[in-house]
Tab-separated table of C-alpha atoms and ligand atoms in Angstrom:
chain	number	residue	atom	x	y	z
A	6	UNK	CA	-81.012	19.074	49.568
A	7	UNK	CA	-81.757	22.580	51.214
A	8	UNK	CA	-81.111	25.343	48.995
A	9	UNK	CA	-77.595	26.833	49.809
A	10	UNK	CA	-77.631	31.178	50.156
A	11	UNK	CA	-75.668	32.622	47.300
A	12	UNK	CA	-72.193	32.923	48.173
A	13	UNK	CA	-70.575	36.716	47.847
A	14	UNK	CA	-68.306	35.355	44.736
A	15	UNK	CA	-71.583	34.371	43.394
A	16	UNK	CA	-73.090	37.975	43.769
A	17	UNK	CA	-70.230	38.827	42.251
A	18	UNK	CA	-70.324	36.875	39.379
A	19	UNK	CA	-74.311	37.459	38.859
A	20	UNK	CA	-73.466	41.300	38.553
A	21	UNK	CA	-70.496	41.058	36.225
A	22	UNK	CA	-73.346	39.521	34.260
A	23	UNK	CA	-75.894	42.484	34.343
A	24	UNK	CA	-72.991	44.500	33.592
A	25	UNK	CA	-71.661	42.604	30.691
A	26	UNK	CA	-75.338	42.850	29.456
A	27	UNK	CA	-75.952	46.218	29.297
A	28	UNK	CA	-72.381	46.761	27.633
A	29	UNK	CA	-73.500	44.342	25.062
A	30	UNK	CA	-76.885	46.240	24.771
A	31	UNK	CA	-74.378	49.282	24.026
A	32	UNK	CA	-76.058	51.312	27.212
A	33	UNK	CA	-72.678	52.333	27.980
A	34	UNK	CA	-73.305	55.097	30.535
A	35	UNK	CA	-74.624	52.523	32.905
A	36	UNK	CA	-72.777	49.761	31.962
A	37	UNK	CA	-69.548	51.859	33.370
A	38	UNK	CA	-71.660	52.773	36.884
A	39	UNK	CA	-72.114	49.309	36.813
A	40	UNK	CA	-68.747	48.046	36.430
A	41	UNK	CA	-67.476	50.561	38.988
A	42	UNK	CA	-69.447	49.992	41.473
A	43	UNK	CA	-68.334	46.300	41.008
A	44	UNK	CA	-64.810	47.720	41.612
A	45	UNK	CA	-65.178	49.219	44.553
A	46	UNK	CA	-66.407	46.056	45.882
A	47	UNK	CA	-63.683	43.791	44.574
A	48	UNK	CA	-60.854	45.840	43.789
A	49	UNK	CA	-58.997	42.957	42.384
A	50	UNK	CA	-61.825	42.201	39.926
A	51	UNK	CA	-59.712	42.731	36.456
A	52	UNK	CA	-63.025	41.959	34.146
A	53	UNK	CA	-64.781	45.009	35.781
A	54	UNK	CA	-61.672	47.303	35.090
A	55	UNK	CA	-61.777	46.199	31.486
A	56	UNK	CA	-65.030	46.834	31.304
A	57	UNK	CA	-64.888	50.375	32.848
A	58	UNK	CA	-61.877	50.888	30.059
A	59	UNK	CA	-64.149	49.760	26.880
A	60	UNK	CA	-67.344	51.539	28.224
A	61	UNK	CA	-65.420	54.601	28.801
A	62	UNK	CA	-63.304	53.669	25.202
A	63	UNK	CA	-67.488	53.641	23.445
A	64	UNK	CA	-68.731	56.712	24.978
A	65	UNK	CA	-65.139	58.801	24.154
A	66	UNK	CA	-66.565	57.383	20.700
A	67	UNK	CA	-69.976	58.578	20.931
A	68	UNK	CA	-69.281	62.071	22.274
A	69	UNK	CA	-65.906	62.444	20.261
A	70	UNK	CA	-64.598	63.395	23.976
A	71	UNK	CA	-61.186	63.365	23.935
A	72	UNK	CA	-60.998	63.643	28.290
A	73	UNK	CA	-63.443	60.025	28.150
A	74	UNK	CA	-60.628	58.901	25.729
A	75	UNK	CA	-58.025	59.931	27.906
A	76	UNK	CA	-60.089	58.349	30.918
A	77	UNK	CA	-60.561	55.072	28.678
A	78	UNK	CA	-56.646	54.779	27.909
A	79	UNK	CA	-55.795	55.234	31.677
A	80	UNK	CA	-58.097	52.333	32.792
A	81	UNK	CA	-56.506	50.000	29.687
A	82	UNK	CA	-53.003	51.390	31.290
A	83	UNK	CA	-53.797	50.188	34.619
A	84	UNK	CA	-55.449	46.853	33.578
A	85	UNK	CA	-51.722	46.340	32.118
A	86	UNK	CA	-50.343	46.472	35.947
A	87	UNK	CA	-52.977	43.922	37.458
A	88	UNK	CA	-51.352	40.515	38.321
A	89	UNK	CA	-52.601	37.522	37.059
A	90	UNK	CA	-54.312	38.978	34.211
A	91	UNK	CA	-55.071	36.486	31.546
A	92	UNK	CA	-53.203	36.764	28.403
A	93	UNK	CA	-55.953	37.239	25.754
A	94	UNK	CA	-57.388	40.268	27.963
A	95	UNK	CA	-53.613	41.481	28.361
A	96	UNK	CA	-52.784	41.538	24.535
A	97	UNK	CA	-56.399	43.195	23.971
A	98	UNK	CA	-56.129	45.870	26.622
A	99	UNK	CA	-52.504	46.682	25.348
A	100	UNK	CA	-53.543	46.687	21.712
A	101	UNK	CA	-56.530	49.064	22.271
A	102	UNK	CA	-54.186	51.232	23.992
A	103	UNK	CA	-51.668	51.523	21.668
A	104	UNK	CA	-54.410	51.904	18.961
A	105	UNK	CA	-55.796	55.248	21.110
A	106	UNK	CA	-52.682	56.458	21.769
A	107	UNK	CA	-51.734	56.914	18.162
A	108	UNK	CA	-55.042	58.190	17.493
A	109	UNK	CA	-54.399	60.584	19.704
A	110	UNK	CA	-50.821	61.246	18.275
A	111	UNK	CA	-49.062	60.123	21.924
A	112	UNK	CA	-46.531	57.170	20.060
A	113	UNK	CA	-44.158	57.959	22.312
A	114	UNK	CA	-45.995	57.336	25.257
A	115	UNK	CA	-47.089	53.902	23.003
A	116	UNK	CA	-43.749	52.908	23.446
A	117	UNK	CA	-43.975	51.555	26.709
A	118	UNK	CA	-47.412	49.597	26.213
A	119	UNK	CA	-45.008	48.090	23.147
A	120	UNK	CA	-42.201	47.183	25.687
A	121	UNK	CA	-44.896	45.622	27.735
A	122	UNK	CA	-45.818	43.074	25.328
A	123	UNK	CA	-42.337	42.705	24.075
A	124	UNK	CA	-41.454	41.619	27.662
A	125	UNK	CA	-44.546	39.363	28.081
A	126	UNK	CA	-44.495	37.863	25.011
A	127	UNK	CA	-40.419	37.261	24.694
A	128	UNK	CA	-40.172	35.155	21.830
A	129	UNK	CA	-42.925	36.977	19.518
A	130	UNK	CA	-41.898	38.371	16.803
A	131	UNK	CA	-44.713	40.903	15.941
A	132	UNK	CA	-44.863	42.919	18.791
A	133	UNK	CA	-41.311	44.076	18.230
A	134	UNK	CA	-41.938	44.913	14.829
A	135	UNK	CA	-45.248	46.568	15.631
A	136	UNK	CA	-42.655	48.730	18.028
A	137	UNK	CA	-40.645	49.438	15.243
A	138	UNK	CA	-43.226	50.787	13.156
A	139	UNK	CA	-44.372	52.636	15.522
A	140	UNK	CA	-41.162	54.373	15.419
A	141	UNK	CA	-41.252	54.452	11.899
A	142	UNK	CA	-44.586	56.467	12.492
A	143	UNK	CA	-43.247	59.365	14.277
A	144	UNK	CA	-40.053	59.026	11.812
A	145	UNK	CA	-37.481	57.969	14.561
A	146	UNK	CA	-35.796	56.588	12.095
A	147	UNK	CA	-32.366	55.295	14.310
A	148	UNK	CA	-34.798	54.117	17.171
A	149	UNK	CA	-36.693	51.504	14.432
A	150	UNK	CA	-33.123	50.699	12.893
A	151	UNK	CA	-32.188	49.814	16.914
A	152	UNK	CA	-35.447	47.358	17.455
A	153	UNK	CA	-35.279	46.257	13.574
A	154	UNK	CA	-31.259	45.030	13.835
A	155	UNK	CA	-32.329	43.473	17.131
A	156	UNK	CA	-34.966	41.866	15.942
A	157	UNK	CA	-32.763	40.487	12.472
A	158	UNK	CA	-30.465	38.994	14.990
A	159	UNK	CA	-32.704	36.521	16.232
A	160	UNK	CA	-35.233	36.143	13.415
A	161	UNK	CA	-33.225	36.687	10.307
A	162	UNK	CA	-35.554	36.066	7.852
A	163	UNK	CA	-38.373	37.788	9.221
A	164	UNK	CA	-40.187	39.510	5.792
A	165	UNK	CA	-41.671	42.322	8.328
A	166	UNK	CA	-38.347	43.037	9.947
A	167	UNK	CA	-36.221	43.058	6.793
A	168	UNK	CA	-38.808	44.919	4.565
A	169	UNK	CA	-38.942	47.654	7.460
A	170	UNK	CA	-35.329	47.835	7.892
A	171	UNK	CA	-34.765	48.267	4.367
A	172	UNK	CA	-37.524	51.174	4.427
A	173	UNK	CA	-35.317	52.934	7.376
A	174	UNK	CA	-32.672	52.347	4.867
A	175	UNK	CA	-33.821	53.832	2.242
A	176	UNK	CA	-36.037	56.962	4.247
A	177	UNK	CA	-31.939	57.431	5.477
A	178	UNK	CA	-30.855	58.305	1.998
A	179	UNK	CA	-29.016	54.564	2.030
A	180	UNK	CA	-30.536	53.895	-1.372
A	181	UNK	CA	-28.571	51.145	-3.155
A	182	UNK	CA	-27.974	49.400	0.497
A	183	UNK	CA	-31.891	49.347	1.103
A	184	UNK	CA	-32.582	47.152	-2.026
A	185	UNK	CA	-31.734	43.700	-1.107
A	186	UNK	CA	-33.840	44.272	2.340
A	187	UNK	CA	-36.783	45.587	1.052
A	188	UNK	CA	-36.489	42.840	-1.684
A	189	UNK	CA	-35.916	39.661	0.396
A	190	UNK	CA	-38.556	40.701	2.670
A	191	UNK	CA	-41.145	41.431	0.354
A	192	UNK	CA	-40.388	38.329	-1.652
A	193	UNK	CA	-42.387	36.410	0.964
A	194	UNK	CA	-45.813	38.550	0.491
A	195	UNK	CA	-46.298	38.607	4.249
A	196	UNK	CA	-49.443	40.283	4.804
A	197	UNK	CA	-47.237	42.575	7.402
A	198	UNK	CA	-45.629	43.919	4.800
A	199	UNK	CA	-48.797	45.078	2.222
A	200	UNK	CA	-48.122	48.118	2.890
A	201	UNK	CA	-47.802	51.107	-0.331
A	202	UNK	CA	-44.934	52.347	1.328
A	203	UNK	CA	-42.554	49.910	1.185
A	204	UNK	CA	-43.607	49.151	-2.739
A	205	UNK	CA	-43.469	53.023	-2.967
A	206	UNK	CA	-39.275	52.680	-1.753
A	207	UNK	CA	-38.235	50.060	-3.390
A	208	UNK	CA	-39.764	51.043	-6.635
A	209	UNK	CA	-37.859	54.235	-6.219
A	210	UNK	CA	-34.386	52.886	-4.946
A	211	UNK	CA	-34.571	50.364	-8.017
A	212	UNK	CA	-35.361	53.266	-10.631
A	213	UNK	CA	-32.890	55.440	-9.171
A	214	UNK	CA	-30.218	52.965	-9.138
A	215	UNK	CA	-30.830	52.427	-12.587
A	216	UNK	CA	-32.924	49.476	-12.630
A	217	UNK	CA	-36.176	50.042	-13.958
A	218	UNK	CA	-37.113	47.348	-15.213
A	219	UNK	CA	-37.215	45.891	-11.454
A	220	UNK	CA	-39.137	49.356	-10.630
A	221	UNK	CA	-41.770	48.532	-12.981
A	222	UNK	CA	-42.006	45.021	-11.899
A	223	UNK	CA	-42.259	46.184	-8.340
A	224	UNK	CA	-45.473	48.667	-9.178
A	225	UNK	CA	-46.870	46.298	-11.040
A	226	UNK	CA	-46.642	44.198	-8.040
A	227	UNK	CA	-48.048	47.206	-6.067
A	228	UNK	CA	-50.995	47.744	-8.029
A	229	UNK	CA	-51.903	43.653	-8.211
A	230	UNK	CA	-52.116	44.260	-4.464
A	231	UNK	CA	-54.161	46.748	-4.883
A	232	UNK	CA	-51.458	49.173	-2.919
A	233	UNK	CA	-51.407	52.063	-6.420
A	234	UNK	CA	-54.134	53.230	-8.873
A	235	UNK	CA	-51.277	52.284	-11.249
A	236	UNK	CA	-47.987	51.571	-12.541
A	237	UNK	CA	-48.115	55.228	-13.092
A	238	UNK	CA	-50.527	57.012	-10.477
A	239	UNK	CA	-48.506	55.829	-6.863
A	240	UNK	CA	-49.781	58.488	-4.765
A	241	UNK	CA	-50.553	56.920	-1.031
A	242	UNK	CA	-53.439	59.603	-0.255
A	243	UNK	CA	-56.518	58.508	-2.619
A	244	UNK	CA	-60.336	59.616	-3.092
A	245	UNK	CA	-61.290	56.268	-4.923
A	246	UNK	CA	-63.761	57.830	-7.357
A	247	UNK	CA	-61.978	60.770	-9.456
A	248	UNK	CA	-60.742	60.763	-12.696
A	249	UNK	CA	-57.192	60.423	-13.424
A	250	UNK	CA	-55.290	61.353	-16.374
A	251	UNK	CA	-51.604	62.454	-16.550
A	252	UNK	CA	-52.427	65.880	-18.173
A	253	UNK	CA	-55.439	68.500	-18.319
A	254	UNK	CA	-56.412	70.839	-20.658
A	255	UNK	CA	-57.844	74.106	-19.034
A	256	UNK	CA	-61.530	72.727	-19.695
A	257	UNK	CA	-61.245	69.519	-18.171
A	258	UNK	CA	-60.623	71.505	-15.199
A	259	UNK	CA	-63.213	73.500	-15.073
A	260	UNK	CA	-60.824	76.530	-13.725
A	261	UNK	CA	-60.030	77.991	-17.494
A	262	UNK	CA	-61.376	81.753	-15.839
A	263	UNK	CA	-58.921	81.881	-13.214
A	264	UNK	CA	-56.037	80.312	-15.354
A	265	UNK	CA	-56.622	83.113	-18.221
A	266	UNK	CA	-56.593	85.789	-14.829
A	267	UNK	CA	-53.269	84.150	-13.944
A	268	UNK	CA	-51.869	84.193	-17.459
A	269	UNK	CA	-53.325	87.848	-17.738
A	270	UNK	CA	-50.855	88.840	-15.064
A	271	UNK	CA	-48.102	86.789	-15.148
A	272	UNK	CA	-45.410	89.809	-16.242
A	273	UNK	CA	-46.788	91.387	-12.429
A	274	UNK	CA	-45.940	87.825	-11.097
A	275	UNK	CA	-42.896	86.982	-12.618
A	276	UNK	CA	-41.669	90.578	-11.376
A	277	UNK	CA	-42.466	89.287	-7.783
A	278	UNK	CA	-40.892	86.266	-8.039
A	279	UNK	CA	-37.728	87.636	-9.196
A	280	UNK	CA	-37.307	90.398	-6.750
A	281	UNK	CA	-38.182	87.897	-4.154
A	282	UNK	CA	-35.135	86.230	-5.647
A	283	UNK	CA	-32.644	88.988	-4.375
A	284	UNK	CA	-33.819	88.643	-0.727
A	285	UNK	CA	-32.102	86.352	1.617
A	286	UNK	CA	-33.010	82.975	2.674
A	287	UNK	CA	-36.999	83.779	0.871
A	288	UNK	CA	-36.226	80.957	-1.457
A	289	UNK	CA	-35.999	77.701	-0.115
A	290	UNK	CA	-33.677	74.686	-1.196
A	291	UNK	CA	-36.593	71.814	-2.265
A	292	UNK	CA	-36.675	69.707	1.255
A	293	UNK	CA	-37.905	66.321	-0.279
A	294	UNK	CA	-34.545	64.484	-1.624
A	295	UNK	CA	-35.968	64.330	-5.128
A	296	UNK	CA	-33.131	65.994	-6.698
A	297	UNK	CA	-30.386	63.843	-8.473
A	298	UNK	CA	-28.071	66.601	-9.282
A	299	UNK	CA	-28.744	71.012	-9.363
A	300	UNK	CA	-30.120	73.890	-7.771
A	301	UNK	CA	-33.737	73.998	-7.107
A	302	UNK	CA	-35.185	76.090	-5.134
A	303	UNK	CA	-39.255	77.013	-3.702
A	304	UNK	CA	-40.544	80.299	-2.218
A	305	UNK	CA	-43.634	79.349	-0.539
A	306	UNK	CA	-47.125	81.149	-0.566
A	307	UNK	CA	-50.082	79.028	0.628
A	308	UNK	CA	-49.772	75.796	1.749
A	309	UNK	CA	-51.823	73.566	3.619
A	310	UNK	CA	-54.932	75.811	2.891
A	311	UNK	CA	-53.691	79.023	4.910
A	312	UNK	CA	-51.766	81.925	3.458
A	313	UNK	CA	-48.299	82.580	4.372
A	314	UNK	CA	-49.037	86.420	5.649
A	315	UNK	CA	-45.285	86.914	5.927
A	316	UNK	CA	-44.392	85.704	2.322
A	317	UNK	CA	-47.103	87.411	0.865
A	318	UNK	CA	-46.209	90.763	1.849
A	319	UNK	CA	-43.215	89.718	-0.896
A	320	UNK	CA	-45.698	89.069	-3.660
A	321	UNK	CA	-48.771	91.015	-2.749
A	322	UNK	CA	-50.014	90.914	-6.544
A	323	UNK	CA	-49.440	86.890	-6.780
A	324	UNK	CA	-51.316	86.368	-3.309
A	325	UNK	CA	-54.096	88.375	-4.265
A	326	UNK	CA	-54.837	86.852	-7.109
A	327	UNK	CA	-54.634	82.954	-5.465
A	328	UNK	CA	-56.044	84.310	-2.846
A	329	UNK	CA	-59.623	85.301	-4.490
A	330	UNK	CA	-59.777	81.455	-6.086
A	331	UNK	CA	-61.180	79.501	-3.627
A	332	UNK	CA	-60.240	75.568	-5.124
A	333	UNK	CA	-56.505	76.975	-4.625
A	334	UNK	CA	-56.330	79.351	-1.677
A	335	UNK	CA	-58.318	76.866	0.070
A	336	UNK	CA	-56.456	73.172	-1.198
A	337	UNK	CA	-55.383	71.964	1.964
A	338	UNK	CA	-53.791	69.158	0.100
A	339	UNK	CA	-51.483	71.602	-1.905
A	340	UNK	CA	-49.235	74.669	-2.105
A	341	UNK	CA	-49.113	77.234	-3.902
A	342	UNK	CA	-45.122	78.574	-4.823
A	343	UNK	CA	-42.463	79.977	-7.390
A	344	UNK	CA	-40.340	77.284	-8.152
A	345	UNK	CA	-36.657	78.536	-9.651
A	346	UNK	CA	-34.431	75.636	-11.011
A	347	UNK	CA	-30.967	76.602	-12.733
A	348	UNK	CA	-29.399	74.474	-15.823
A	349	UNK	CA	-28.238	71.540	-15.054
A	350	UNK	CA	-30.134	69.906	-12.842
A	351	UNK	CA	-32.168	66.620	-12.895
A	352	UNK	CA	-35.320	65.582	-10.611
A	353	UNK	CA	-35.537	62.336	-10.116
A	354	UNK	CA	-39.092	60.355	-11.221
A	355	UNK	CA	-41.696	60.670	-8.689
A	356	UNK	CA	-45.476	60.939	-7.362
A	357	UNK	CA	-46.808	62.945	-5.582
A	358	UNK	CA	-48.853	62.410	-2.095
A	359	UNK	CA	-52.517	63.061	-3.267
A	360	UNK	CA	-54.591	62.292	-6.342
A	361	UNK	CA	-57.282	65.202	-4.591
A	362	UNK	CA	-55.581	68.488	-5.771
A	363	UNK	CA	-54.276	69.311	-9.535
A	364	UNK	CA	-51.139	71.303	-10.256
A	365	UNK	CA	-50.910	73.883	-12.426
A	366	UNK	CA	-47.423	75.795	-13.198
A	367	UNK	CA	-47.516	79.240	-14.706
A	368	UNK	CA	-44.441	79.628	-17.060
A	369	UNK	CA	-42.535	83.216	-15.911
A	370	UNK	CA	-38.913	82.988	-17.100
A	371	UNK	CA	-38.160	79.968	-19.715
A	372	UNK	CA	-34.810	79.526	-21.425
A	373	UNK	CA	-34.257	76.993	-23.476
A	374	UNK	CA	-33.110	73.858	-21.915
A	375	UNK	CA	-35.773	72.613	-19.162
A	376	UNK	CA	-38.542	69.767	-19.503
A	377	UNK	CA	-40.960	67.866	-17.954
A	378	UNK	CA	-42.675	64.279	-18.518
A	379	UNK	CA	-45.561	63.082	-16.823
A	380	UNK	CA	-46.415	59.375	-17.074
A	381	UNK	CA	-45.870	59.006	-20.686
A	382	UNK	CA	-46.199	62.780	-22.072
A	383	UNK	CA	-43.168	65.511	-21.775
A	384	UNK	CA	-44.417	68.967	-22.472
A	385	UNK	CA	-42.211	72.146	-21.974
A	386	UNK	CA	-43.232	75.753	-20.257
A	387	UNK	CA	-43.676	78.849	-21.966
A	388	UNK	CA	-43.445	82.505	-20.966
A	389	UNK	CA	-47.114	83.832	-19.391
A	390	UNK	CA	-48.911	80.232	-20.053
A	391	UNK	CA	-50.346	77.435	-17.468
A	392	UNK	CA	-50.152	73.971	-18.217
A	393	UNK	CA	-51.978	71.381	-15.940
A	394	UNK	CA	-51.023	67.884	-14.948
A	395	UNK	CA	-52.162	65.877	-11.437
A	396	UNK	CA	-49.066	65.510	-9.942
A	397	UNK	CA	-50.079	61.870	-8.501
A	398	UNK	CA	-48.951	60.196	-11.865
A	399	UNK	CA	-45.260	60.098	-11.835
A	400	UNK	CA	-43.303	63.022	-13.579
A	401	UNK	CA	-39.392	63.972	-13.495
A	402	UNK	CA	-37.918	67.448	-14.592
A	403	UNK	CA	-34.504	67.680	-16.598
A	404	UNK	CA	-33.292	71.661	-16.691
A	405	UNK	CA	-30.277	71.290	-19.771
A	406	UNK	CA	-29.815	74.779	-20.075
A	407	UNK	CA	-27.653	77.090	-18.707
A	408	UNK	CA	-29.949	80.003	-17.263
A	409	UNK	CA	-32.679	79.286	-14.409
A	410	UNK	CA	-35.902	78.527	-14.821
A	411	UNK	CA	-38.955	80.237	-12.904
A	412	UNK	CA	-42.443	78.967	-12.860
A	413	UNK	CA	-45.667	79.706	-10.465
A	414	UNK	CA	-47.388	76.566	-9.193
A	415	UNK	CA	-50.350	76.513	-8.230
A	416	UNK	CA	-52.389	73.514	-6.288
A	417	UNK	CA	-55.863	73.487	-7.154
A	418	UNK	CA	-58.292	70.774	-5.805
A	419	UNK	CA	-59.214	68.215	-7.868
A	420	UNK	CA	-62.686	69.387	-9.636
A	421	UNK	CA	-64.612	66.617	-8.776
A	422	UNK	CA	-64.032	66.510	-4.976
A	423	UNK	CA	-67.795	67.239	-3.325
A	424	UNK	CA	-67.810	69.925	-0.800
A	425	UNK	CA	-68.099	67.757	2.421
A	426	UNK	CA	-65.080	65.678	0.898
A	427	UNK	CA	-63.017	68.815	0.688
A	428	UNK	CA	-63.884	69.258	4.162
A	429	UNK	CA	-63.083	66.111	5.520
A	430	UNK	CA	-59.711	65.223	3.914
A	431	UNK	CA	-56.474	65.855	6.177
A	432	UNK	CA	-53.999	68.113	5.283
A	433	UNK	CA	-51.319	67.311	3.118
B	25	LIG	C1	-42.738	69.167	-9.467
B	25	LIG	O1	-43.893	69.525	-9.184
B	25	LIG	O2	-42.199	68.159	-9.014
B	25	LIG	C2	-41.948	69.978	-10.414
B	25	LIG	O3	-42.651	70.052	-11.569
B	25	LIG	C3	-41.693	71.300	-9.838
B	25	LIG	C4	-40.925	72.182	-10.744
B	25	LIG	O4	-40.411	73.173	-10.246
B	25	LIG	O5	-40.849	71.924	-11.954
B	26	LIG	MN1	-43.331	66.901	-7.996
């Protein structure tokens, strides 16, 4: 047998190798030179594209470069047009993709990597629900109802589908309609639908449709799952380690100087908030949909950890004074506002986003009349004091009176939140 001379496929092959091996030995720089000059020999080699799109995906990685990213998501893009790609590399490359192009916050241009695999894979149910939810991301709430009905049509009883559509339901203000969905489809315990969210919904629609015992049952459900702190704590934005309790005295907080400097000014305060009151359009209806029935209104002063220059011209006194404590002029998980609710009106129960900031609300103008319970504990205001409760635990204000209301709150972060945490954590 003489030996045969290496064919060019073989050459080929052999150098897909090295290339393979130095991505797998994570030298990604020439790993990529590799794989492209592979490329430019064999154009239609797909397995050298890939790899120029994950080498390109690691170093975007390693240098936090959003242009390699950019590069990286491109190649995966193009991979997508080759013909005759294999499956498994097709459903990776369009995955990693879509995964990139959230990161980046592109989900509409995700959209069509989704209607790739939706085409492709014709008869799978996931990727048209992982469409949908992308929607649901980017709240285009009637494009996921569009997908989500589709989807139902074929695959009825698909817990991911109904759970979601209930969700778009519900997000829609469709409250009592959104029930049986979100029920049915989380009845099956899909792990597609573990999500805190659509516990989060339900629990609500149930409570506010008077069903509570259900509610309970459903938290309970969420915290079993590990989806809450508890029943009572359902905030979706959690540093694991800090203590919880429904309310704090000023010591626990650690802040008791700058709560005796706001209740040493409050009459200044309270004057500011009220003459903001005769201003147009200052005060702001509450934006959230947690109001059953009332007025209840929020003039904004910080928020996001940046002053509101223009609204604090309006309460100079009030901004100053926020504006000097650092845990609340700089809780980027927080606001700090005058909140004005007339008699009458009802919030419904609910959590807030974060268990990382504290709220406290400086009484300014109480009448008789208005409450507030927090988990299991209903405390009222009073004139030039600050009570303190972490706003994660559920808590619902009743106003009964017949005069409005006026209280400062004020965001603080949570005490025990380290420095570099404080830095790290995404605005709220
Ligand atoms: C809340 O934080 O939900 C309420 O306490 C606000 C308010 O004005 O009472
Ligand atoms: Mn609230």
């Amino acid at each position: 047998n003489e030996p045969t001379s290496p064919t060019e496929e073989d050459l080929l092959r052999r150098q897909l190798e090295l290339a393979d091996d130095e991505f797998n030995m994570e030298r990604f720089d020439s790993a990529l030179v590799s794989y492209r000059r592979l490329l430019a020999a064999d154009p239609k080699c797909f397995k050298a594209l890939f790899g120029i799109a994950r080498s390109l995906d690691r170093l975007a990685e390693a240098k936090r470069s959003n242009a390699f990213l950019q590069e990286a998501i491109d190649a995966y893009l193009n991979l997508l047009a080759f013909e005759e790609l294999p499956d498994d590399i097709f459903v990776s490359a369009a995955q990693r993709a879509i995964n990139r192009l959230r990161f980046r916050g592109f989900h509409m241009k995700a959209v069509a990597v989704h209607k790739q695999l939706i085409e492709r894979f014709n008869d799978t149910v996931e990727y048209r629900n992982d469409l949908a939810i992308n929607y649901l991301m980017v709240n285009r709430l009637s494009d996921a109802e569009r997908i989500l009905l589709d989807t139902l049509s074929i695959w009825p009883d698909d817990p991911v589908a109904l759970s979601h559509y209930g969700l778009v339901l519900k997000l829609g203000g469709k409250t009592e309609e959104s029930i049986p969905h979100l029920l049915r489809g989380l009845s099956y315990d899909h792990p597609g639908t573990r999500d805190s969210r659509l516990y989060f919904h339900l629990g609500d629609a149930l409570s506010r449709s008077g069903r509570n015992h259900e509610a309970m049952k459903t938290y309970q459900s969420g915290v079993d799952k590990g989806l809450f702190r508890s029943v009572h704590q359902r905030s979706l934005y959690n540093v694991e380690h800090l203590a919880a309790r429904p309310w704090w005295t000023h010591k626990q907080t650690t802040y008791e100087d700058f709560f005796r400097i706001l209740e040493s000014n409050w009459k200044v305060i309270r004057d500011e908030g009220l003459s903001a009151m005769k201003l147009r359009g200052v005060y702001q209806d509450e934006a959230e949909n947690l109001r059953d029935v009332g007025d209840w209104k929020q003039f904004q002063l910080f928020g996001r950890g940046a002053m509101n220059a223009e609204n604090c011209k309006k309460a100079p006194v009030t901004c100053k004074i926020v504006g000097n404590f650092a845990p609340a002029r700089g809780c980027k998980r927080g606001q700090t506002k005058f909140s004005v609710m007339e008699g009458g009106t009802h919030v419904w129960p609910h959590c807030g986003p974060t268990n990382c900031r504290l709220r406290a609300h400086l009484g300014l103008v109480v009448p008789p009349g208005p409450a507030i319970r927090v988990a299991g504990e209903t405390r009222k205001w009073k004139e030039g004091r600050v009570i303190v409760f972490d706003d994660s635990f559920e808590h619902e204000v009743w106003h009964n009176g017949t005069s409005l209301r006026l209280v400062l709150i004020v965001d603080v972060w949570h005490p025990e939140l380290s420095m570099a945490e404080k830095a790290s954590l995404s605005p709220i």
